Short mmCIF file of C-alpha atoms in Angstrom, two decimals:
data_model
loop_
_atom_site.label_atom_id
_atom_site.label_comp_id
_atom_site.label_asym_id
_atom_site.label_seq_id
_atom_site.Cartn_x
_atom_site.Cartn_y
_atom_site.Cartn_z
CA UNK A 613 0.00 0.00 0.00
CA UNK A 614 1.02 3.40 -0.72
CA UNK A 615 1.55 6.34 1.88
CA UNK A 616 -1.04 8.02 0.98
CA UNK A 617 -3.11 4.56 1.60
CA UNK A 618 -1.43 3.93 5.05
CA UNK A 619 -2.26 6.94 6.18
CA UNK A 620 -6.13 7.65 4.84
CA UNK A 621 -6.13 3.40 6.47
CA UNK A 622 -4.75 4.71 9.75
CA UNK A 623 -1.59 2.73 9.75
CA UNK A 624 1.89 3.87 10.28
CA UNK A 625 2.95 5.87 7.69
CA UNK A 626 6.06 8.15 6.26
CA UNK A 627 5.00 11.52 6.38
CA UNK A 628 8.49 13.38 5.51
CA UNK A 629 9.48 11.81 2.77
CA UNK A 630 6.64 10.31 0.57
CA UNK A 631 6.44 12.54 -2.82
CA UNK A 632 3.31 11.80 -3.25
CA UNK A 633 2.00 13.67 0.03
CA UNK A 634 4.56 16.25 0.20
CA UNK A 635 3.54 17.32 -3.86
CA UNK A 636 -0.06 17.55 -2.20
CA UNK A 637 1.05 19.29 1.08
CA UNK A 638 2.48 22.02 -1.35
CA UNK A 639 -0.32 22.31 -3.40
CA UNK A 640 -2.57 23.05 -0.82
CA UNK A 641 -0.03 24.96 1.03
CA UNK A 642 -0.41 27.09 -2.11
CA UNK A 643 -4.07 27.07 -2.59
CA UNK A 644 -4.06 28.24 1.14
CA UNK A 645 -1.51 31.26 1.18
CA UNK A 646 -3.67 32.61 -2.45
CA UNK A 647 -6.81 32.40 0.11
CA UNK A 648 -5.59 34.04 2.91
CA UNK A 649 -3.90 36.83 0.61
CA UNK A 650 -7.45 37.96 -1.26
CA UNK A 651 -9.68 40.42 0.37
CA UNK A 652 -12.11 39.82 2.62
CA UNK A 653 -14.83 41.65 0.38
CA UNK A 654 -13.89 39.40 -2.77
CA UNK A 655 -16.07 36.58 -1.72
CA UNK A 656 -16.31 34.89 -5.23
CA UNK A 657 -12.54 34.20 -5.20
CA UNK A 658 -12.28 33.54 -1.92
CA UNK A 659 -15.19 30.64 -2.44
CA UNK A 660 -13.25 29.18 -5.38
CA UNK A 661 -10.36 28.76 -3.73
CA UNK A 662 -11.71 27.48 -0.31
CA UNK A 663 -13.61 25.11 -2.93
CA UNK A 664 -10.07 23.88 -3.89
CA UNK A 665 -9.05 23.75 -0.61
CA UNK A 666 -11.95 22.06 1.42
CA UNK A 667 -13.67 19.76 -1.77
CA UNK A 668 -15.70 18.05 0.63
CA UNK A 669 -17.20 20.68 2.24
CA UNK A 670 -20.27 23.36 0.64
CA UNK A 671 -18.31 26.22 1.46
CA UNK A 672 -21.23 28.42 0.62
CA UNK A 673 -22.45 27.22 4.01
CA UNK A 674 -19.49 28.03 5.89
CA UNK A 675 -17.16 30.85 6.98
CA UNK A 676 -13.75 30.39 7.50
CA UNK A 677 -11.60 33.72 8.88
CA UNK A 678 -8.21 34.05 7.39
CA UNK A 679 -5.45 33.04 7.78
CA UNK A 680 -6.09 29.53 7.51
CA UNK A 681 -3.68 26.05 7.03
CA UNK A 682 -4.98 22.64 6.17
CA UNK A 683 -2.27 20.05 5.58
CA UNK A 684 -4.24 18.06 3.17
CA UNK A 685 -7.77 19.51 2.45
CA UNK A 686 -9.68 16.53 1.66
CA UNK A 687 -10.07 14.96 5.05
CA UNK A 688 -12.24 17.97 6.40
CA UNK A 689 -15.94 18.17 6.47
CA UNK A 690 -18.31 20.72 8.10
CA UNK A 691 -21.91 21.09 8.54
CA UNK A 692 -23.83 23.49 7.69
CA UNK A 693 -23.31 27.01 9.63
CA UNK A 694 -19.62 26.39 10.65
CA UNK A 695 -17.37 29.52 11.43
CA UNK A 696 -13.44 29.30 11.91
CA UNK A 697 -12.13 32.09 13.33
CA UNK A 698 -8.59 34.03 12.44
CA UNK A 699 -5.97 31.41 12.59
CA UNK A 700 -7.35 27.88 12.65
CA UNK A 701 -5.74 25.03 11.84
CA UNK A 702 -6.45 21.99 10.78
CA UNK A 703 -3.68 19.04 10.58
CA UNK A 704 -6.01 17.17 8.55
CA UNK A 705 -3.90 14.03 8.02
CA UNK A 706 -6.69 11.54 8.86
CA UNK A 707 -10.50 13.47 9.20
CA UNK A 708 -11.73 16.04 11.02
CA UNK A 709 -15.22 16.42 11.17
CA UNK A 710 -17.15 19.14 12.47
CA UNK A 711 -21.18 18.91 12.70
CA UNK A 712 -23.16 21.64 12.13
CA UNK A 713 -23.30 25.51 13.54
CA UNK A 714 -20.15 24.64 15.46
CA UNK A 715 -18.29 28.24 16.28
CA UNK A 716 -14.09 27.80 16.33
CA UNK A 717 -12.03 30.74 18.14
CA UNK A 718 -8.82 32.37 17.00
CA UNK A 719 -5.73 30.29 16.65
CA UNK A 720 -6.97 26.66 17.48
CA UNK A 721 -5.40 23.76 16.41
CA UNK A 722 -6.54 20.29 15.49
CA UNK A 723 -3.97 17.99 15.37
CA UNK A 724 -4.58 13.87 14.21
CA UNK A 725 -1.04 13.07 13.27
CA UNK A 726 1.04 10.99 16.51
CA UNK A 727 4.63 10.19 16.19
CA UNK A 728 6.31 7.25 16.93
CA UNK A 729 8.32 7.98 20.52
CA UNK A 730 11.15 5.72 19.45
CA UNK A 731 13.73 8.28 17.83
CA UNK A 732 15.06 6.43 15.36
CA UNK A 733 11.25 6.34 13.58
CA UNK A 734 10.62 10.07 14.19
CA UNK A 735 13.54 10.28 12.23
CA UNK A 736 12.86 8.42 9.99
CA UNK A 737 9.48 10.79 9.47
CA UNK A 738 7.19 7.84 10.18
CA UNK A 739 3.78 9.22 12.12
CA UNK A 740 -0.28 7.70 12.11
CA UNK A 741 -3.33 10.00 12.74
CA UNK A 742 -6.61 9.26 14.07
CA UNK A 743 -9.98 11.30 13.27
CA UNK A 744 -11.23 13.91 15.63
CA UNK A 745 -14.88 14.29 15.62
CA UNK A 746 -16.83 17.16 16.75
CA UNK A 747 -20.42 17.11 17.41
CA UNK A 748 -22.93 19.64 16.16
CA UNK A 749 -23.45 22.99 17.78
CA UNK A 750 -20.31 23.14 19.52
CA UNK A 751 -18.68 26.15 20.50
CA UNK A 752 -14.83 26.28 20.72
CA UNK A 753 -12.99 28.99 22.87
CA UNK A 754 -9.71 30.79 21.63
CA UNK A 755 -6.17 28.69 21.46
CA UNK A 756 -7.69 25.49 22.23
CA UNK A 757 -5.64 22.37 20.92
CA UNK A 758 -7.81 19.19 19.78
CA UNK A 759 -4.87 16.10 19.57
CA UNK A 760 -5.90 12.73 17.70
CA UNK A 761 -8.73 10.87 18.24
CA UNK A 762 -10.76 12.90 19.92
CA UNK A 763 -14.58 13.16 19.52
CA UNK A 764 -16.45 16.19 21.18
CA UNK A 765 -20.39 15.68 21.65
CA UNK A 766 -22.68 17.95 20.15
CA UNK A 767 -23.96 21.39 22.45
CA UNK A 768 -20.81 20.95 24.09
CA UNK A 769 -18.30 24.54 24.97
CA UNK A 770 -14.90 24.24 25.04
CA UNK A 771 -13.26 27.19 26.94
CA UNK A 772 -10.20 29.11 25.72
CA UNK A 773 -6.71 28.02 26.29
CA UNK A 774 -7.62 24.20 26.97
CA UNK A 775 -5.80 21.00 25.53
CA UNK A 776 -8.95 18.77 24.60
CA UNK A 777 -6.57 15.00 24.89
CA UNK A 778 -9.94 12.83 25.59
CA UNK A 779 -13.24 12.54 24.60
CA UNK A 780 -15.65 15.12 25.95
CA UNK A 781 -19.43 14.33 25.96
CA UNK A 782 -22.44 15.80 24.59
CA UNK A 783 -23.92 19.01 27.03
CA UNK A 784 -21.04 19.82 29.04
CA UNK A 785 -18.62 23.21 29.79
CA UNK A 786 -15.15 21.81 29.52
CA UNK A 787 -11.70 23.40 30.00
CA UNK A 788 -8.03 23.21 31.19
CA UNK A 789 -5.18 21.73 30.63
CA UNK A 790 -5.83 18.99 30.50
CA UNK A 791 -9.17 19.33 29.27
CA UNK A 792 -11.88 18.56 31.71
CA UNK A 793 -15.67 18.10 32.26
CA UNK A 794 -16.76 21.36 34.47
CA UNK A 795 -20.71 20.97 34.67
CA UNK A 796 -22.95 20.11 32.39
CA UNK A 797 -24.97 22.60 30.27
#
């Protein structure tokens, strides 16, 4: 199986070195730099090229605040009524899916790729990712950091500054570092 294949299978793949995903991490690198370089007002290119960006996602539906950064593109989906704030990104090496009318702060981060802790691999530019799933109407404070394979239930608010590491459930107010269940809503 190819990289690409390993890593869409979530198996243990090389991330540093495969041409194949470093020719599409450029690409989209691209595509992402032209939209978060075109005005704000210009909302016909700005579409287009989130349309090249996000393909899986009706971007009419959506608003995402530049800057923005994918990794891949093609691994993100939103519902209906999503906003990302200035800043977001999205290490979308396996998917990230967010349900709809879910609100994202400034400068979050959603990150599905883990490296290996064994140096010699790292080195070797070997990681896996696992999805992150967030429910629908979920509202995300600023600078909070979503690692792999977490799932947030919908209705759900995430306060600024927290490190989401496990799953949170559906209904709750959740923050710190580590993220924690507060009370629910």
């Amino acid at each position: 199986m190819s990289a690409k294949g390993d890593m869409l299978a979530g198996k243990w793949y090389n991330a540093n070195f495969d041409i194949e995903l470093i020719n599409e991490r450029t690409l989209i690198k691209d595509y992402c730099l032209q939209y978060n370089n075109l005005p704000m007002r210009d909302l016909i290119h700005r579409r287009e090229t989130l349309r090249e960006i996000l393909p899986n996602v009706e971007v009419e539906q959506v608003e995402v605040l530049s800057p923005f950064m994918v990794d891949y593109g093609y691994n993100v989906y939103m519902g209906a009524g999503c906003f990302l704030n200035h800043n977001v990104y999205l290490m979308d090496c396996a998917k990230i899916h967010f349900g709809k009318k879910c609100f994202i702060g400034p400068s979050c981060g959603f990150y599905t790729a883990i490296h290996p802790l064994e140096v010699d691999r790292r080195n070797e530019g070997y990681e896996m990712a696992k999805p992150i799933m967030i429910g629908d109407n979920v509202w995300i404070g600023a600078n909070v950091i979503v690692l792999p394979g977490v799932t947030i239930g919908s209705n759900s608010v995430i306060g600024a500054g927290a490190v989401v590491t496990k799953d949170i459930p559906a209904n709750v107010l959740a923050f710190g570092n580590p993220c924690k269940v507060i009370r629910q809503i």
